[in-house]
XYZ file of C-alpha atoms in Angstrom:
574
model
C 33.658 6.750 10.148
C 31.094 7.469 12.858
C 28.165 8.949 10.946
C 26.288 8.133 7.728
C 23.325 9.745 6.017
C 20.516 8.137 4.077
C 16.848 8.741 3.319
C 14.557 8.809 6.338
C 11.884 6.263 5.435
C 10.054 5.497 8.692
C 9.956 7.949 11.606
C 11.365 7.235 15.039
C 14.658 7.019 16.893
C 16.128 3.708 17.935
C 19.373 2.080 18.984
C 20.706 -1.446 18.872
C 23.580 -3.646 17.818
C 24.401 -3.876 14.121
C 23.091 -7.119 12.645
C 24.689 -7.543 9.221
C 22.384 -9.470 6.911
C 24.680 -11.170 4.407
C 23.608 -13.173 1.402
C 24.592 -16.826 1.898
C 23.799 -17.772 -1.691
C 26.702 -19.803 -3.118
C 27.969 -19.525 -6.681
C 25.880 -21.880 -8.807
C 27.908 -23.663 -11.475
C 26.826 -25.880 -14.320
C 27.212 -29.578 -13.588
C 26.495 -32.370 -16.028
C 24.140 -35.008 -14.608
C 23.223 -38.545 -15.655
C 19.809 -38.956 -14.044
C 17.471 -36.181 -15.294
C 14.469 -37.655 -13.467
C 16.286 -37.456 -10.139
C 17.223 -33.828 -10.797
C 13.638 -32.941 -11.814
C 12.441 -34.557 -8.577
C 14.828 -32.268 -6.638
C 13.303 -29.293 -8.428
C 9.719 -30.428 -7.757
C 10.464 -31.075 -4.080
C 12.001 -27.601 -3.777
C 8.882 -26.074 -5.358
C 6.679 -27.824 -2.822
C 8.830 -26.709 0.123
C 9.016 -23.152 -1.248
C 5.252 -23.020 -1.693
C 4.699 -23.987 1.945
C 7.281 -21.425 3.108
C 5.713 -18.576 1.088
C 2.223 -19.498 2.289
C 3.453 -19.313 5.899
C 5.107 -15.958 5.212
C 1.840 -14.694 3.764
C -0.112 -15.792 6.858
C 2.377 -14.032 9.130
C 2.295 -10.906 6.980
C -1.521 -10.745 7.073
C -1.456 -11.004 10.869
C 1.273 -8.370 11.364
C 0.808 -6.056 8.396
C -2.712 -6.537 7.068
C -4.114 -7.920 3.838
C -2.809 -5.214 1.518
C 0.863 -5.532 2.463
C 0.641 -9.332 2.267
C -0.558 -9.313 -1.349
C 3.046 -9.431 -2.598
C 3.122 -13.114 -1.625
C 0.247 -13.856 -4.003
C 2.532 -12.614 -6.783
C 5.326 -14.827 -5.425
C 3.104 -17.896 -5.452
C 2.083 -17.000 -9.004
C 5.737 -16.998 -10.075
C 6.403 -20.242 -8.203
C 3.501 -21.992 -9.948
C 4.053 -20.437 -13.371
C 3.709 -23.344 -15.857
C 5.999 -21.629 -18.390
C 8.878 -21.363 -15.910
C 8.247 -24.913 -14.699
C 8.294 -26.222 -18.255
C 11.489 -24.374 -19.210
C 13.405 -25.587 -16.129
C 12.425 -29.221 -16.697
C 13.164 -28.998 -20.414
C 16.638 -27.587 -19.712
C 17.410 -30.365 -17.225
C 16.281 -33.065 -19.676
C 17.725 -31.694 -22.925
C 21.017 -30.289 -21.626
C 21.545 -32.774 -18.764
C 22.360 -30.001 -16.283
C 21.805 -29.771 -12.526
C 18.495 -28.383 -11.257
C 19.971 -25.314 -9.528
C 21.772 -24.204 -12.685
C 18.603 -24.748 -14.743
C 16.543 -22.631 -12.330
C 19.184 -19.898 -12.245
C 19.505 -19.605 -16.032
C 15.755 -19.745 -16.701
C 15.173 -17.185 -13.939
C 17.780 -14.893 -15.498
C 15.941 -15.086 -18.826
C 12.670 -14.147 -17.130
C 14.325 -11.311 -15.181
C 15.883 -9.848 -18.336
C 12.554 -10.147 -20.128
C 10.835 -8.138 -17.379
C 13.659 -5.582 -17.164
C 13.500 -4.954 -20.924
C 9.804 -4.039 -20.818
C 8.768 -0.401 -21.030
C 6.083 -0.791 -18.390
C 7.603 -0.057 -14.976
C 5.193 -2.365 -13.143
C 6.481 -5.278 -15.229
C 10.084 -4.207 -14.579
C 9.457 -4.562 -10.841
C 8.514 -8.220 -11.339
C 12.225 -8.955 -11.920
C 12.879 -8.447 -8.183
C 10.030 -10.836 -7.327
C 11.422 -13.478 -9.711
C 14.816 -13.107 -8.009
C 13.314 -13.478 -4.505
C 11.342 -16.609 -5.434
C 14.011 -18.371 -7.495
C 16.684 -17.714 -4.866
C 14.412 -19.510 -2.405
C 13.949 -22.444 -4.816
C 17.707 -22.799 -5.396
C 18.469 -22.687 -1.668
C 15.889 -25.414 -1.087
C 17.413 -27.529 -3.884
C 20.901 -27.088 -2.411
C 19.789 -27.591 1.189
C 21.072 -24.143 2.158
C 19.597 -22.554 5.267
C 17.151 -19.742 4.568
C 17.832 -17.282 7.349
C 14.883 -17.071 9.719
C 14.766 -13.494 10.982
C 12.014 -14.404 13.454
C 14.745 -16.042 15.564
C 16.406 -12.700 16.393
C 16.115 -12.420 20.184
C 18.100 -9.285 21.048
C 17.678 -5.623 20.163
C 19.317 -5.072 16.790
C 19.323 -2.781 13.804
C 19.555 -4.736 10.569
C 22.087 -3.661 7.939
C 21.339 -5.014 4.457
C 21.679 -4.321 0.746
C 17.878 -4.344 0.712
C 15.174 -6.338 2.444
C 13.028 -8.605 0.311
C 9.303 -9.044 1.023
C 10.130 -12.469 2.468
C 12.614 -10.955 4.913
C 10.621 -7.854 5.903
C 7.527 -9.871 6.754
C 9.540 -11.831 9.365
C 10.675 -8.830 11.390
C 9.613 -8.788 15.029
C 9.425 -5.162 16.183
C 10.152 -6.290 19.751
C 13.747 -7.092 18.797
C 14.322 -5.514 15.387
C 14.456 -1.872 16.426
C 15.068 -0.605 12.910
C 16.926 -1.244 9.688
C 19.276 0.465 7.269
C 19.543 -0.483 3.589
C 22.048 0.332 0.873
C 19.352 0.982 -1.745
C 15.718 2.100 -1.810
C 13.563 5.173 -1.256
C 10.512 6.220 0.773
C 8.198 4.327 -1.576
C 10.257 1.115 -1.711
C 8.664 -2.058 -0.391
C 10.890 -2.228 2.680
C 10.113 1.406 3.614
C 6.356 0.862 3.388
C 6.645 -2.284 5.509
C 8.706 -0.418 8.127
C 5.981 2.198 8.513
C 3.375 -0.545 8.931
C 5.517 -2.195 11.609
C 6.165 1.225 13.183
C 9.922 0.717 13.295
C 12.463 3.384 12.236
C 14.185 2.870 8.894
C 16.847 4.610 6.827
C 17.268 3.595 3.182
C 19.409 4.528 0.177
C 22.620 4.984 2.168
C 25.027 3.582 -0.422
C 27.656 0.887 0.068
C 29.411 2.616 2.987
C 27.062 0.846 5.404
C 29.008 -2.364 4.831
C 32.009 -0.761 6.526
C 30.005 -1.011 9.750
C 31.245 -3.874 11.892
C 28.971 -6.556 13.315
C 27.699 -5.712 16.834
C 28.667 -2.023 16.559
C 26.378 0.192 18.587
C 24.070 2.048 16.219
C 21.638 4.898 16.673
C 19.318 5.798 13.786
C 16.813 8.584 13.201
C 14.166 7.430 10.726
C 12.897 10.947 10.110
C 16.218 12.664 9.288
C 18.068 9.651 7.834
C 20.945 9.951 10.318
C 22.967 6.862 11.282
C 25.433 7.157 14.166
C 28.047 4.422 14.660
C 29.321 3.911 18.229
C 27.985 7.370 19.193
C 29.420 9.368 22.083
C 27.514 9.712 25.354
C 26.797 13.337 24.442
C 25.109 12.315 21.165
C 23.232 9.492 22.856
C 21.893 11.951 25.440
C 20.821 14.353 22.675
C 18.988 11.655 20.737
C 17.495 10.123 23.890
C 15.936 13.508 24.611
C 14.460 13.588 21.113
C 13.189 10.008 21.522
C 11.517 10.939 24.834
C 9.826 13.882 23.108
C 8.517 11.531 20.409
C 7.215 9.110 23.045
C 5.486 11.945 24.888
C 3.860 13.003 21.644
C 2.633 9.426 21.125
C 1.181 9.361 24.645
C -0.679 12.596 23.995
C -1.970 11.232 20.687
C -3.188 8.084 22.446
C -5.614 10.264 24.437
C -7.346 11.166 21.160
C -8.583 7.618 20.581
C -12.166 8.212 21.701
C -12.368 11.915 20.902
C -14.158 13.641 18.042
C -12.121 14.787 15.063
C -12.607 18.495 15.634
C -10.536 21.617 14.937
C -9.422 24.181 17.498
C -12.324 26.466 16.546
C -14.991 23.752 16.562
C -15.156 22.561 12.933
C -15.855 18.807 12.718
C -14.498 16.288 10.259
C -13.874 12.522 10.232
C -10.633 10.546 10.372
C -11.220 7.046 9.054
C -9.136 3.992 8.139
C -8.225 2.194 4.928
C -8.521 -1.602 5.111
C -8.001 -4.599 2.841
C -10.061 -7.260 4.610
C -12.229 -7.939 7.688
C -8.998 -9.028 9.436
C -7.903 -5.365 9.529
C -10.851 -4.289 11.714
C -8.897 -4.770 14.966
C -6.519 -1.937 13.993
C -9.517 0.249 13.091
C -11.042 -0.208 16.544
C -7.700 0.028 18.352
C -7.056 3.476 16.892
C -10.562 4.849 17.430
C -11.300 5.359 13.747
C -14.340 7.324 12.562
C -15.283 4.367 10.382
C -13.739 2.895 7.250
C -13.022 5.325 4.435
C -11.816 2.659 2.032
C -12.378 -1.106 2.061
C -10.353 -2.414 -0.879
C -12.411 -5.413 -2.006
C -9.850 -6.553 -4.583
C -8.054 -8.497 -1.855
C -11.080 -10.789 -1.516
C -10.544 -11.635 -5.178
C -6.754 -11.858 -5.027
C -6.859 -14.281 -2.090
C -9.379 -16.563 -3.820
C -8.688 -19.428 -6.209
C -11.548 -18.292 -8.428
C -14.022 -15.414 -8.598
C -15.448 -15.152 -5.045
C -19.109 -16.093 -4.802
C -21.932 -13.784 -3.790
C -22.190 -15.447 -0.368
C -18.430 -15.275 0.264
C -18.458 -11.557 -0.473
C -21.657 -10.978 1.505
C -20.128 -12.517 4.640
C -17.010 -10.313 4.380
C -19.004 -7.097 3.887
C -21.478 -8.031 6.629
C -18.669 -8.667 9.123
C -17.119 -5.226 8.549
C -20.477 -3.410 8.626
C -21.455 -5.100 11.889
C -18.059 -4.491 13.526
C -17.871 -0.712 13.186
C -20.619 1.680 14.251
C -19.661 4.287 11.656
C -19.974 4.675 7.918
C -18.139 2.020 5.896
C -17.029 2.973 2.391
C -16.566 -0.168 0.293
C -14.838 0.186 -3.066
C -15.969 -2.149 -5.824
C -13.396 -4.373 -7.518
C -10.328 -2.332 -8.488
C -8.306 -4.940 -10.331
C -5.884 -4.471 -13.208
C -2.891 -2.167 -13.550
C -0.595 -3.322 -10.754
C -3.060 -5.862 -9.321
C -3.523 -9.210 -11.051
C -5.506 -12.411 -10.491
C -4.050 -15.910 -10.702
C -7.237 -17.241 -12.308
C -7.888 -14.523 -14.892
C -5.611 -13.491 -17.762
C -5.779 -9.802 -18.553
C -5.236 -8.814 -22.194
C -1.740 -7.547 -22.958
C -1.593 -3.750 -22.932
C 1.314 -1.351 -23.376
C 0.192 0.554 -20.282
C -2.231 -1.419 -18.084
C -2.564 1.536 -15.675
C -4.446 3.367 -18.428
C -6.250 0.330 -19.711
C -8.707 -2.430 -18.925
C -9.118 -2.155 -15.169
C -11.535 -1.384 -12.301
C -15.002 -0.260 -13.462
C -13.994 -0.691 -17.095
C -13.632 -4.418 -16.518
C -16.807 -4.686 -14.421
C -19.020 -2.875 -16.924
C -17.668 -5.264 -19.553
C -18.156 -8.362 -17.377
C -21.572 -7.692 -15.889
C -21.891 -11.155 -14.342
C -18.885 -10.369 -12.097
C -20.174 -6.859 -11.335
C -23.718 -8.065 -10.612
C -22.419 -10.653 -8.139
C -20.598 -7.955 -6.187
C -23.567 -5.560 -6.297
C -25.911 -8.271 -4.960
C -23.511 -9.042 -2.091
C -23.136 -5.347 -1.229
C -26.864 -4.608 -1.263
C -27.663 -7.695 0.822
C -25.070 -6.563 3.390
C -26.401 -2.981 3.473
C -28.971 -3.842 6.181
C -26.141 -4.562 8.673
C -24.607 -1.098 8.910
C -23.992 2.288 7.311
C -22.888 1.449 3.793
C -21.365 3.711 1.151
C -20.187 2.188 -2.142
C -17.298 3.748 -4.029
C -16.761 3.180 -7.773
C -13.110 3.261 -8.951
C -11.647 4.657 -12.183
C -14.778 6.505 -13.307
C -13.896 8.821 -16.214
C -17.241 9.903 -17.710
C -20.746 10.701 -16.504
C -22.144 8.022 -18.844
C -20.068 5.399 -17.001
C -21.437 6.473 -13.632
C -25.009 6.559 -14.957
C -24.515 2.979 -16.188
C -23.339 1.990 -12.689
C -26.357 3.643 -11.035
C -28.698 1.869 -13.447
C -27.043 -1.456 -12.597
C -27.472 -0.873 -8.851
C -31.138 0.085 -9.370
C -31.747 -3.032 -11.489
C -30.160 -5.379 -8.919
C -32.014 -3.661 -6.044
C -35.299 -4.261 -7.863
C -34.411 -7.925 -8.419
C -33.538 -8.433 -4.738
C -36.800 -6.862 -3.623
C -38.713 -9.157 -5.976
C -36.901 -12.063 -4.268
C -38.124 -10.700 -0.890
C -34.532 -9.906 0.152
C -34.200 -6.801 2.301
C -31.773 -4.071 1.408
C -30.881 -1.059 3.535
C -30.046 2.517 2.668
C -26.709 3.141 0.994
C -24.754 5.902 -0.720
C -23.145 5.572 -4.145
C -20.019 7.624 -4.797
C -17.132 8.147 -7.181
C -13.444 7.485 -6.723
C -11.817 10.641 -8.114
C -8.606 9.521 -9.814
C -9.032 10.647 -13.415
C -8.552 14.374 -14.193
C -11.694 14.406 -16.376
C -13.774 13.990 -13.198
C -12.132 17.037 -11.643
C -12.892 19.118 -14.748
C -16.547 18.022 -14.571
C -16.794 17.903 -10.772
C -19.784 20.288 -10.680
C -21.712 17.965 -13.020
C -20.617 14.719 -11.342
C -21.688 16.153 -7.954
C -25.293 16.215 -9.195
C -25.206 12.442 -9.765
C -22.905 11.083 -7.018
C -23.657 10.967 -3.286
C -20.013 11.629 -2.452
C -16.496 11.889 -3.836
C -13.496 9.914 -2.541
C -10.184 11.135 -3.924
C -7.524 8.558 -4.714
C -4.636 11.009 -4.636
C -1.955 8.440 -5.552
C -3.483 7.867 -8.995
C -4.722 11.441 -9.406
C -1.134 12.665 -9.022
C 0.323 10.208 -11.529
C -2.407 10.899 -14.085
C -2.136 14.674 -13.620
C 1.622 14.715 -14.196
C 1.635 11.822 -16.711
C 4.250 10.174 -14.485
C 4.087 6.527 -13.435
C 4.506 6.506 -9.660
C 6.250 3.124 -9.940
C 9.079 4.615 -12.026
C 12.225 5.773 -10.244
C 13.164 7.856 -13.302
C 10.192 10.198 -12.975
C 9.694 9.922 -9.225
C 10.482 13.648 -8.887
C 7.066 14.285 -10.480
C 5.219 12.587 -7.628
C 4.365 15.966 -6.079
C 1.394 15.928 -3.681
C 2.260 19.490 -2.586
C 2.200 20.889 -6.117
C -0.391 23.694 -6.501
C -1.813 21.832 -9.531
C -2.911 18.994 -7.225
C -4.087 21.269 -4.418
C -6.214 23.267 -6.866
C -7.829 20.040 -8.046
C -8.671 19.068 -4.464
C -10.227 22.483 -3.815
C -12.319 22.160 -6.984
C -13.595 18.716 -5.945
C -14.424 19.701 -2.346
C -16.162 22.930 -3.384
C -18.230 21.150 -6.063
C -19.447 18.512 -3.602
C -20.364 21.091 -0.956
C -22.314 23.185 -3.468
C -24.574 20.175 -4.044
C -24.779 19.275 -0.346
C -22.498 16.260 -0.817
C -19.257 15.277 0.947
C -15.672 14.566 -0.069
C -13.063 12.226 1.388
C -9.422 11.601 0.562
C -8.289 7.989 0.858
C -4.871 8.289 -0.822
C -1.502 8.915 0.845
C -2.133 12.671 1.101
C -4.776 12.150 3.800
C -2.216 10.719 6.221
C 0.561 13.250 5.542
C 0.872 15.442 8.687
C 2.321 18.366 6.736
C -0.801 18.546 4.560
C -3.281 18.548 7.452
C -3.550 22.372 7.716
C -4.307 22.709 3.995
C -6.953 19.964 4.004
C -8.594 21.432 7.113
C -8.608 24.836 5.422
C -10.309 23.347 2.375
C -12.998 21.792 4.576
C -12.254 18.153 3.758
C -15.118 16.072 5.155
C -13.184 12.854 5.719
C -9.502 11.908 5.964
C -8.918 8.181 5.399
C -5.533 6.520 5.946
C -3.561 3.671 7.454
C -5.013 3.030 10.923
C -1.645 3.741 12.570
C -1.747 7.386 11.362
C -5.234 8.216 12.711
C -4.334 9.516 16.161
C -1.542 11.761 14.884
C -3.803 13.388 12.274
C -6.655 13.787 14.772
C -4.290 15.464 17.236
C -3.052 17.841 14.528
C -6.603 18.762 13.485
C -7.365 19.663 17.124
C -4.502 22.191 17.090
C -5.494 23.881 13.821
C -7.819 26.902 13.630
C -9.893 26.337 10.490
C -10.393 30.035 9.785
C -6.641 30.602 9.865
C -6.105 27.496 7.737
C -8.454 28.911 5.081
C -6.098 31.888 4.715
C -3.231 29.414 4.273
C -5.178 27.727 1.459
C -5.502 31.035 -0.398
C -1.723 31.447 -0.193
C -0.728 27.931 -1.300
C -3.063 28.049 -4.299
C -1.419 31.259 -5.468
C 2.210 30.058 -5.658
C 3.954 28.131 -8.410
C 5.919 25.224 -6.922
C 5.637 22.457 -4.355
C 8.705 23.898 -2.569
C 6.892 27.192 -2.019
C 3.826 25.335 -0.742
C 5.877 23.373 1.804
C 7.547 26.562 3.036
C 4.172 28.275 3.545
C 2.796 25.289 5.460
C 5.883 25.078 7.673
C 5.593 28.798 8.460
C 1.932 28.265 9.387
C 2.896 25.427 11.737
C 5.732 27.426 13.297
C 3.554 30.536 13.763
C 0.873 28.448 15.476
C 3.395 26.402 17.512
C 2.158 23.118 15.996
C 4.656 20.243 15.876
C 4.542 17.279 13.525
């Protein structure tokens, strides 16, 4: 065996020695104990140690990956501190006189099975988080070493069944040149983390990867999913050439940092960044972003122990507005669905993605909404502010939001508090907004399309579900027609449209979005220079002809073929 194939999950070519990440978890057996108090103390001590470890992992993840990617550790701390789990473990130790590790393992298994039996796919995913956290607790009870991947000090490619959030957050891109996992797909947690770290990754290879011997020389291509084991000099030379070409492309893209986002024939647009907190501003500036197209304020709430105060929010918004001399689009609280708060219990719903979330919660809890509006309006004097309202479904909802902003603005003025100019826009995620885009455009200052949710709501397919993942089709003409409708409606009213979902950062979609006249692309900061370079190589007039073609076909496969032909004909590489 000298070659394997998986799913390319994070672009790039790298080589290194195979580092086999094996699970050192021992078999936990039931042992009868005499001193329940002593065993409960072991459990409590392990909880305390685990809490400190997870908090440190979260800090490291924020620094390396940004606020959004680090949010998984809030969920882990929530599991760790869950009073129901705590109570069940202690009760089992006391009533059945069993060892702490066995009690944790059996209670955890009950929780995992409970999550796995739920119809909601978000809740099913919590089983993996329970496993990650309780494995840590058991290892701390047993005094078993938890492998510290930060100690890797040579160039390696990690081979693993999968990488947990705890493990991925420890990777140092200086030494970990890539990883290969037995399971997973492009949207798995480890794949998303790899792209943030800018290291190549291949996932979903199957169990054959464990036939690879420790310290074997590996070469992986994160775009094609190829894995070469002890490759020949001829293959190494071939892949080295490809790696050099990729590096040259990166160098060229680096020259676009301080350039305008402008097409080959002079049409101007903006390429902005998505952020989760003021801590992400460094990456925005480093990549020469045309502002912030999406500031996800929910992370201010998720990192807090209680609802953040007006002043706490004001300081965060002010810092971002002062740091970037471009427009900053701040989205109001988008909580619910897959994002929870430790200090607020959401009502049980069969499908929380279609339920009590985002603006629906804020219009119901006006004290929370008013606090955020006050903080936003106070901060508006420090920069170019645009406020984006998530999950709007009807014009009446948006009118209610506008009335609330007007009311708070009047109150602030009566308190002699200055407010600056600001724009108030709509997050387009719900298909009803697309159908009424011409009417919404008369009321909103701008549209910002959340393509991730728009796709799942259009196809009635939960993007968290592996069973219907084939319906996550950003290239489907149904989605592209919706985007054209939204952009055209905004332009007719002299307004502008942005995309802040994954589609904005997809290089293959750039020609179509240029052809549609998208006013702002907003994405992960690390994708900005590549998209700006691509825009500079596209002739907008020619791209408009491409749009006419892709809107007239029937499948996403046909769309991709038309785009690839356009790129080939115009000698544009991605």
